[in-house]
Structures are given as C-alpha cells and as structure tokens.
Amino acid sequence: VIMAPGLRKFVLTAHVTSSVGWLGAVAGFLALAVAGLTSHDAPMMRAAYLAMDRLTWLVIVPMNFASLLTGLLQSLGTTWGLFRHYWVLVKLLLTIPATILLLVHTQPMGYMARAAAATTTLSGADLHEARVQLVVASSAALLVLFVATTLSVYKPRGMTPYGWRKGRG
Amino acid sequence: MDIEKSPGNREDAPTAPPLLPPAAPRWVKTFGIVALVLVLLFVVMHLMGRGLSGHMGHSGVTTHGEQP
C-alpha cells in the first residue's frame, strides 16, 4: 500500500522529529551519565541519576518507539520498502538491537535512580560498575543513532536480492 | 579499451537483463565486517564478566532506612 503524498509527508516529519529527538535525548543522557560518573559532589550525582531516569522514561523510550513505528510506516508505505534497499535494511537492523539494549539498560538505570532517591550520601564508589555501564551504553547508542542518521541522509546505493527481484517483476 | 566488446556500441545485439542480482555494495560489506567485529567484542567482554553483572545492579549502596 503506497501512502498518499500528504500522509507520507506527515509520517516523514514524525519520523525525522522522533529520530533526531531520540539522538538528542541520548546525547543529554550521556552528558548526565558522565556528570554522574565523574562528579565528586553528592547532590550533583543524585540529581543526575534522578534526571536520567525521567529522561529515559519520558523522552528516550517514547522517541525510540515513535522512531521505529514511523520508520516502519515510512518504508512499507512508500516505494522504498523495508527489505529492498540495503540502507533501509541496515537502519532496521541497527534500530531493533538498539531498542532491545535500551530496554535492558533501563534496569541499571532504575536501580541507580532508586539508590539516588533513597540516599543523600551517594558517593563516587557506590555502584561504580553500573555507572560506567551507563556511560558506555549511551555512547554506543549515540554512535548507532549517528550512523542511522547518516544513512538516512546519504541513502547509499545498493539493492538487496529481494529488491532486485521485485524490481524485475 | 576494446571498443568491439563494449555493450553500448553493439546495436545489433539485444541487451538481455542480468539473470543474477548484483553483489552487495562495498559499503555494505565493510559495514557488516565492522558490525561483526563489534558484536564479537561485546560478546567476549560479557563472557569475561565485564558487563552482565552490571545489569543486576548488585554492587552495594547504603540507603537511609534500609534494613540489613
């Protein structure tokens, strides 16, 4: 089913907005994760982890699902298709693991936020492994989202065997 | 360059469509290799115990009102 031009533009706008918003929110998350890891100021660390928890659930997770859903609509509702062009397929293969890893990492994030909420004396030694993991995971997510954005802009050539057969038939 | 073998100059020969799909572009192959290396690195790091335990969040922190 090919979308009408007006609907296609609307879905494209939603896709670009949610995808770039997701990238920006992850960049903000990384800044807070670095602040939480490197700061020696207990109130600052506490505030960082509480803010990261809100940012995750109120911005990053909704933007992630909005980006995935609008991306699926955009590809299936246009001639690009979901499996016809390598750049679309690669974006899908990047977004699905990124979504799974995001949901997995809400667990240490939630634990950090609960620990920060329950104490006023969070110190540099507390939960060091989980705090490092949040920096590493958000850095990796930022890299993945940057690659996905680059693919969307450049749209490198290359048709999959499935797309090639569809094009012939 | 061999002009006789150039398909564009052979007006008498019908141009048959290729029977096999084209090979994956170089950027796809490069991307696949880099992704494979990163995934292997990720798996090796986790097998060496540098990550999965962090998902459990069992490194301790003392909280107010927490019972021993």
Short mmCIF file of C-alpha atoms in Angstrom, two decimals:
data_model
loop_
_atom_site.label_atom_id
_atom_site.label_comp_id
_atom_site.label_asym_id
_atom_site.label_seq_id
_atom_site.Cartn_x
_atom_site.Cartn_y
_atom_site.Cartn_z
CA VAL A 1 0.00 0.00 0.00
CA ILE A 2 1.52 3.31 -1.08
CA MET A 3 0.66 6.31 1.11
CA ALA A 4 -0.84 9.48 -0.34
CA PRO A 5 1.69 12.35 -0.64
CA GLY A 6 0.14 14.33 2.23
CA LEU A 7 0.21 11.37 4.61
CA ARG A 8 3.71 10.42 3.50
CA LYS A 9 5.00 13.92 4.35
CA PHE A 10 3.27 13.78 7.72
CA VAL A 11 4.79 10.39 8.60
CA LEU A 12 8.19 11.53 7.32
CA THR A 13 8.03 14.63 9.54
CA ALA A 14 7.11 12.46 12.53
CA HIS A 15 9.93 10.03 11.71
CA VAL A 16 12.60 12.72 11.36
CA THR A 17 11.40 14.53 14.51
CA SER A 18 11.30 11.39 16.66
CA SER A 19 14.61 10.04 15.33
CA VAL A 20 16.55 13.27 15.81
CA GLY A 21 14.79 13.81 19.14
CA TRP A 22 15.91 10.33 20.21
CA LEU A 23 19.50 11.15 19.26
CA GLY A 24 19.38 14.47 21.14
CA ALA A 25 17.87 12.88 24.23
CA VAL A 26 20.57 10.18 24.26
CA ALA A 27 23.23 12.91 23.97
CA GLY A 28 21.66 14.60 27.02
CA PHE A 29 21.59 11.26 28.83
CA LEU A 30 25.31 10.75 28.07
CA ALA A 31 26.13 14.21 29.47
CA LEU A 32 24.28 13.34 32.69
CA ALA A 33 25.89 9.87 32.85
CA VAL A 34 29.37 11.43 32.55
CA ALA A 35 28.45 14.02 35.20
CA GLY A 36 27.22 11.23 37.48
CA LEU A 37 30.39 9.21 36.97
CA THR A 38 32.97 11.98 37.30
CA SER A 39 31.40 14.35 39.81
CA HIS A 40 32.52 14.29 43.45
CA ASP A 41 29.55 16.37 44.54
CA ALA A 42 26.91 14.07 46.11
CA PRO A 43 23.84 16.30 45.39
CA MET A 44 25.01 16.72 41.79
CA MET A 45 25.35 12.93 41.33
CA ARG A 46 21.97 12.32 42.93
CA ALA A 47 20.29 14.91 40.71
CA ALA A 48 21.97 13.46 37.61
CA TYR A 49 20.64 9.92 38.16
CA LEU A 50 17.15 11.09 39.06
CA ALA A 51 17.07 13.26 35.91
CA MET A 52 18.37 10.37 33.77
CA ASP A 53 15.53 8.15 34.97
CA ARG A 54 12.91 10.74 33.97
CA LEU A 55 14.68 11.40 30.67
CA THR A 56 14.71 7.68 29.89
CA TRP A 57 11.03 7.02 30.52
CA LEU A 58 9.54 10.33 29.39
CA VAL A 59 11.68 11.08 26.32
CA ILE A 60 14.06 8.34 25.18
CA VAL A 61 11.72 5.32 25.31
CA PRO A 62 8.74 7.15 23.64
CA MET A 63 11.03 8.65 20.97
CA ASN A 64 12.57 5.24 20.35
CA PHE A 65 9.22 3.55 19.72
CA ALA A 66 7.90 6.52 17.73
CA SER A 67 11.00 6.41 15.51
CA LEU A 68 10.70 2.65 14.99
CA LEU A 69 6.97 2.78 14.24
CA THR A 70 7.12 5.77 11.86
CA GLY A 71 10.17 4.24 10.16
CA LEU A 72 8.24 1.04 9.51
CA LEU A 73 5.26 3.03 8.16
CA GLN A 74 7.52 5.21 6.04
CA SER A 75 9.27 2.25 4.44
CA LEU A 76 6.26 -0.01 3.98
CA GLY A 77 4.05 2.83 2.73
CA THR A 78 6.44 4.06 0.06
CA THR A 79 8.31 2.53 -2.87
CA TRP A 80 11.45 2.28 -0.70
CA GLY A 81 10.14 -0.87 1.00
CA LEU A 82 11.59 -2.41 4.13
CA PHE A 83 13.85 -5.06 2.58
CA ARG A 84 14.53 -3.65 -0.89
CA HIS A 85 17.41 -1.27 -0.23
CA TYR A 86 20.44 -2.04 1.91
CA TRP A 87 20.40 1.35 3.66
CA VAL A 88 16.81 0.84 4.86
CA LEU A 89 17.55 -2.73 5.97
CA VAL A 90 20.73 -1.68 7.81
CA LYS A 91 18.79 1.05 9.62
CA LEU A 92 16.24 -1.54 10.73
CA LEU A 93 19.00 -3.90 11.86
CA LEU A 94 20.52 -1.06 13.90
CA THR A 95 17.26 0.14 15.43
CA ILE A 96 15.93 -3.21 16.67
CA PRO A 97 19.04 -4.14 18.75
CA ALA A 98 19.26 -0.52 19.95
CA THR A 99 15.67 -0.78 21.20
CA ILE A 100 16.35 -4.10 22.95
CA LEU A 101 19.56 -2.78 24.56
CA LEU A 102 17.74 0.36 25.67
CA LEU A 103 15.06 -1.69 27.41
CA VAL A 104 17.74 -3.92 29.00
CA HIS A 105 19.60 -0.89 30.32
CA THR A 106 16.54 0.63 31.95
CA GLN A 107 17.23 -1.92 34.71
CA PRO A 108 20.59 -0.50 35.96
CA MET A 109 19.17 2.97 35.29
CA GLY A 110 16.17 2.28 37.51
CA TYR A 111 18.41 0.79 40.18
CA MET A 112 20.65 3.87 40.14
CA ALA A 113 17.63 6.19 40.34
CA ARG A 114 16.14 4.25 43.26
CA ALA A 115 19.50 4.30 45.05
CA ALA A 116 19.86 8.05 44.40
CA ALA A 117 16.32 8.72 45.63
CA ALA A 118 16.82 6.69 48.80
CA THR A 119 20.10 8.25 49.90
CA THR A 120 21.52 11.71 50.23
CA THR A 121 25.10 10.47 50.51
CA LEU A 122 25.70 8.80 47.15
CA SER A 123 29.46 8.63 46.81
CA GLY A 124 31.90 8.07 43.97
CA ALA A 125 32.49 4.46 44.99
CA ASP A 126 28.83 3.44 45.02
CA LEU A 127 27.58 1.35 42.11
CA HIS A 128 30.68 2.14 40.08
CA GLU A 129 30.15 -0.69 37.61
CA ALA A 130 26.55 0.29 36.81
CA ARG A 131 27.58 3.94 36.41
CA VAL A 132 30.38 3.07 33.98
CA GLN A 133 27.95 0.84 32.07
CA LEU A 134 25.52 3.72 31.62
CA VAL A 135 28.27 5.87 30.07
CA VAL A 136 29.42 3.05 27.76
CA ALA A 137 25.87 2.09 26.71
CA SER A 138 24.77 5.65 25.98
CA SER A 139 27.99 6.30 24.00
CA ALA A 140 27.31 3.19 21.90
CA ALA A 141 23.68 4.23 21.41
CA LEU A 142 24.77 7.69 20.28
CA LEU A 143 27.15 6.14 17.73
CA VAL A 144 24.42 3.81 16.40
CA LEU A 145 21.94 6.69 16.07
CA PHE A 146 24.54 8.85 14.33
CA VAL A 147 25.18 6.06 11.80
CA ALA A 148 21.42 5.62 11.24
CA THR A 149 21.01 9.38 10.68
CA THR A 150 23.93 9.40 8.23
CA LEU A 151 22.41 6.50 6.28
CA SER A 152 19.08 8.38 6.07
CA VAL A 153 20.71 11.49 4.68
CA TYR A 154 23.14 9.87 2.21
CA LYS A 155 20.91 6.92 1.21
CA PRO A 156 23.86 4.94 -0.23
CA ARG A 157 23.04 2.93 -3.33
CA GLY A 158 22.55 -0.79 -3.28
CA MET A 159 19.57 -3.05 -3.79
CA THR A 160 19.10 -6.31 -1.92
CA PRO A 161 18.49 -9.51 -3.95
CA TYR A 162 14.84 -9.30 -2.81
CA GLY A 163 14.54 -5.69 -4.04
CA TRP A 164 16.25 -6.61 -7.31
CA ARG A 165 13.75 -9.45 -7.94
CA LYS A 166 10.83 -7.16 -7.05
CA GLY A 167 12.18 -4.53 -9.44
CA ARG A 168 12.30 -7.05 -12.29
CA GLY A 169 8.88 -8.48 -11.63
CA MET B 1 39.85 -0.06 -24.33
CA ASP B 2 38.33 -2.71 -26.57
CA ILE B 3 35.53 -0.91 -28.44
CA GLU B 4 34.18 -4.12 -30.01
CA LYS B 5 33.45 -5.62 -26.61
CA SER B 6 31.70 -2.54 -25.26
CA PRO B 7 27.97 -3.38 -24.90
CA GLY B 8 26.96 0.20 -25.63
CA ASN B 9 28.36 0.01 -29.15
CA ARG B 10 26.71 -3.24 -30.19
CA GLU B 11 23.42 -2.05 -31.64
CA ASP B 12 22.65 -5.39 -33.30
CA ALA B 13 22.82 -7.43 -30.09
CA PRO B 14 19.77 -7.22 -27.81
CA THR B 15 20.68 -6.32 -24.26
CA ALA B 16 19.50 -9.19 -22.08
CA PRO B 17 18.70 -8.33 -18.47
CA PRO B 18 21.12 -9.86 -15.97
CA LEU B 19 19.96 -13.17 -14.51
CA LEU B 20 21.63 -12.81 -11.14
CA PRO B 21 21.20 -9.99 -8.64
CA PRO B 22 24.18 -7.63 -8.29
CA ALA B 23 26.65 -8.26 -5.47
CA ALA B 24 26.28 -6.28 -2.27
CA PRO B 25 27.99 -2.88 -2.49
CA ARG B 26 31.35 -2.38 -0.81
CA TRP B 27 29.87 -0.17 1.93
CA VAL B 28 27.51 -3.00 2.97
CA LYS B 29 30.40 -5.49 3.19
CA THR B 30 32.55 -3.04 5.19
CA PHE B 31 29.63 -2.25 7.46
CA GLY B 32 28.94 -5.97 8.01
CA ILE B 33 32.57 -6.70 8.93
CA VAL B 34 32.73 -3.78 11.39
CA ALA B 35 29.39 -4.81 12.94
CA LEU B 36 30.57 -8.42 13.27
CA VAL B 37 33.81 -7.34 14.99
CA LEU B 38 31.86 -5.09 17.41
CA VAL B 39 29.35 -7.84 18.23
CA LEU B 40 32.20 -10.34 18.87
CA LEU B 41 33.94 -7.77 21.08
CA PHE B 42 30.71 -7.23 23.00
CA VAL B 43 30.20 -10.98 23.49
CA VAL B 44 33.82 -11.55 24.57
CA MET B 45 33.63 -8.66 27.07
CA HIS B 46 30.44 -10.07 28.56
CA LEU B 47 31.88 -13.60 28.73
CA MET B 48 34.87 -12.16 30.59
CA GLY B 49 32.43 -10.80 33.15
CA ARG B 50 32.68 -7.12 32.35
CA GLY B 51 29.06 -6.24 31.91
CA LEU B 52 26.30 -8.68 32.61
CA SER B 53 26.68 -8.34 36.38
CA GLY B 54 26.01 -4.61 35.99
CA HIS B 55 22.50 -5.35 34.72
CA MET B 56 21.70 -6.89 38.06
CA GLY B 57 22.89 -3.82 39.93
CA HIS B 58 24.09 -5.78 42.92
CA SER B 59 27.06 -3.66 43.85
CA GLY B 60 26.01 -2.19 47.13
CA VAL B 61 24.95 1.23 48.25
CA THR B 62 23.77 2.09 51.73
CA THR B 63 20.48 3.88 51.81
CA HIS B 64 18.64 5.62 54.60
CA GLY B 65 16.09 3.41 56.27
CA GLU B 66 17.39 0.28 54.54
CA GLN B 67 17.14 -2.84 56.68
CA PRO B 68 20.20 -5.11 56.91
#
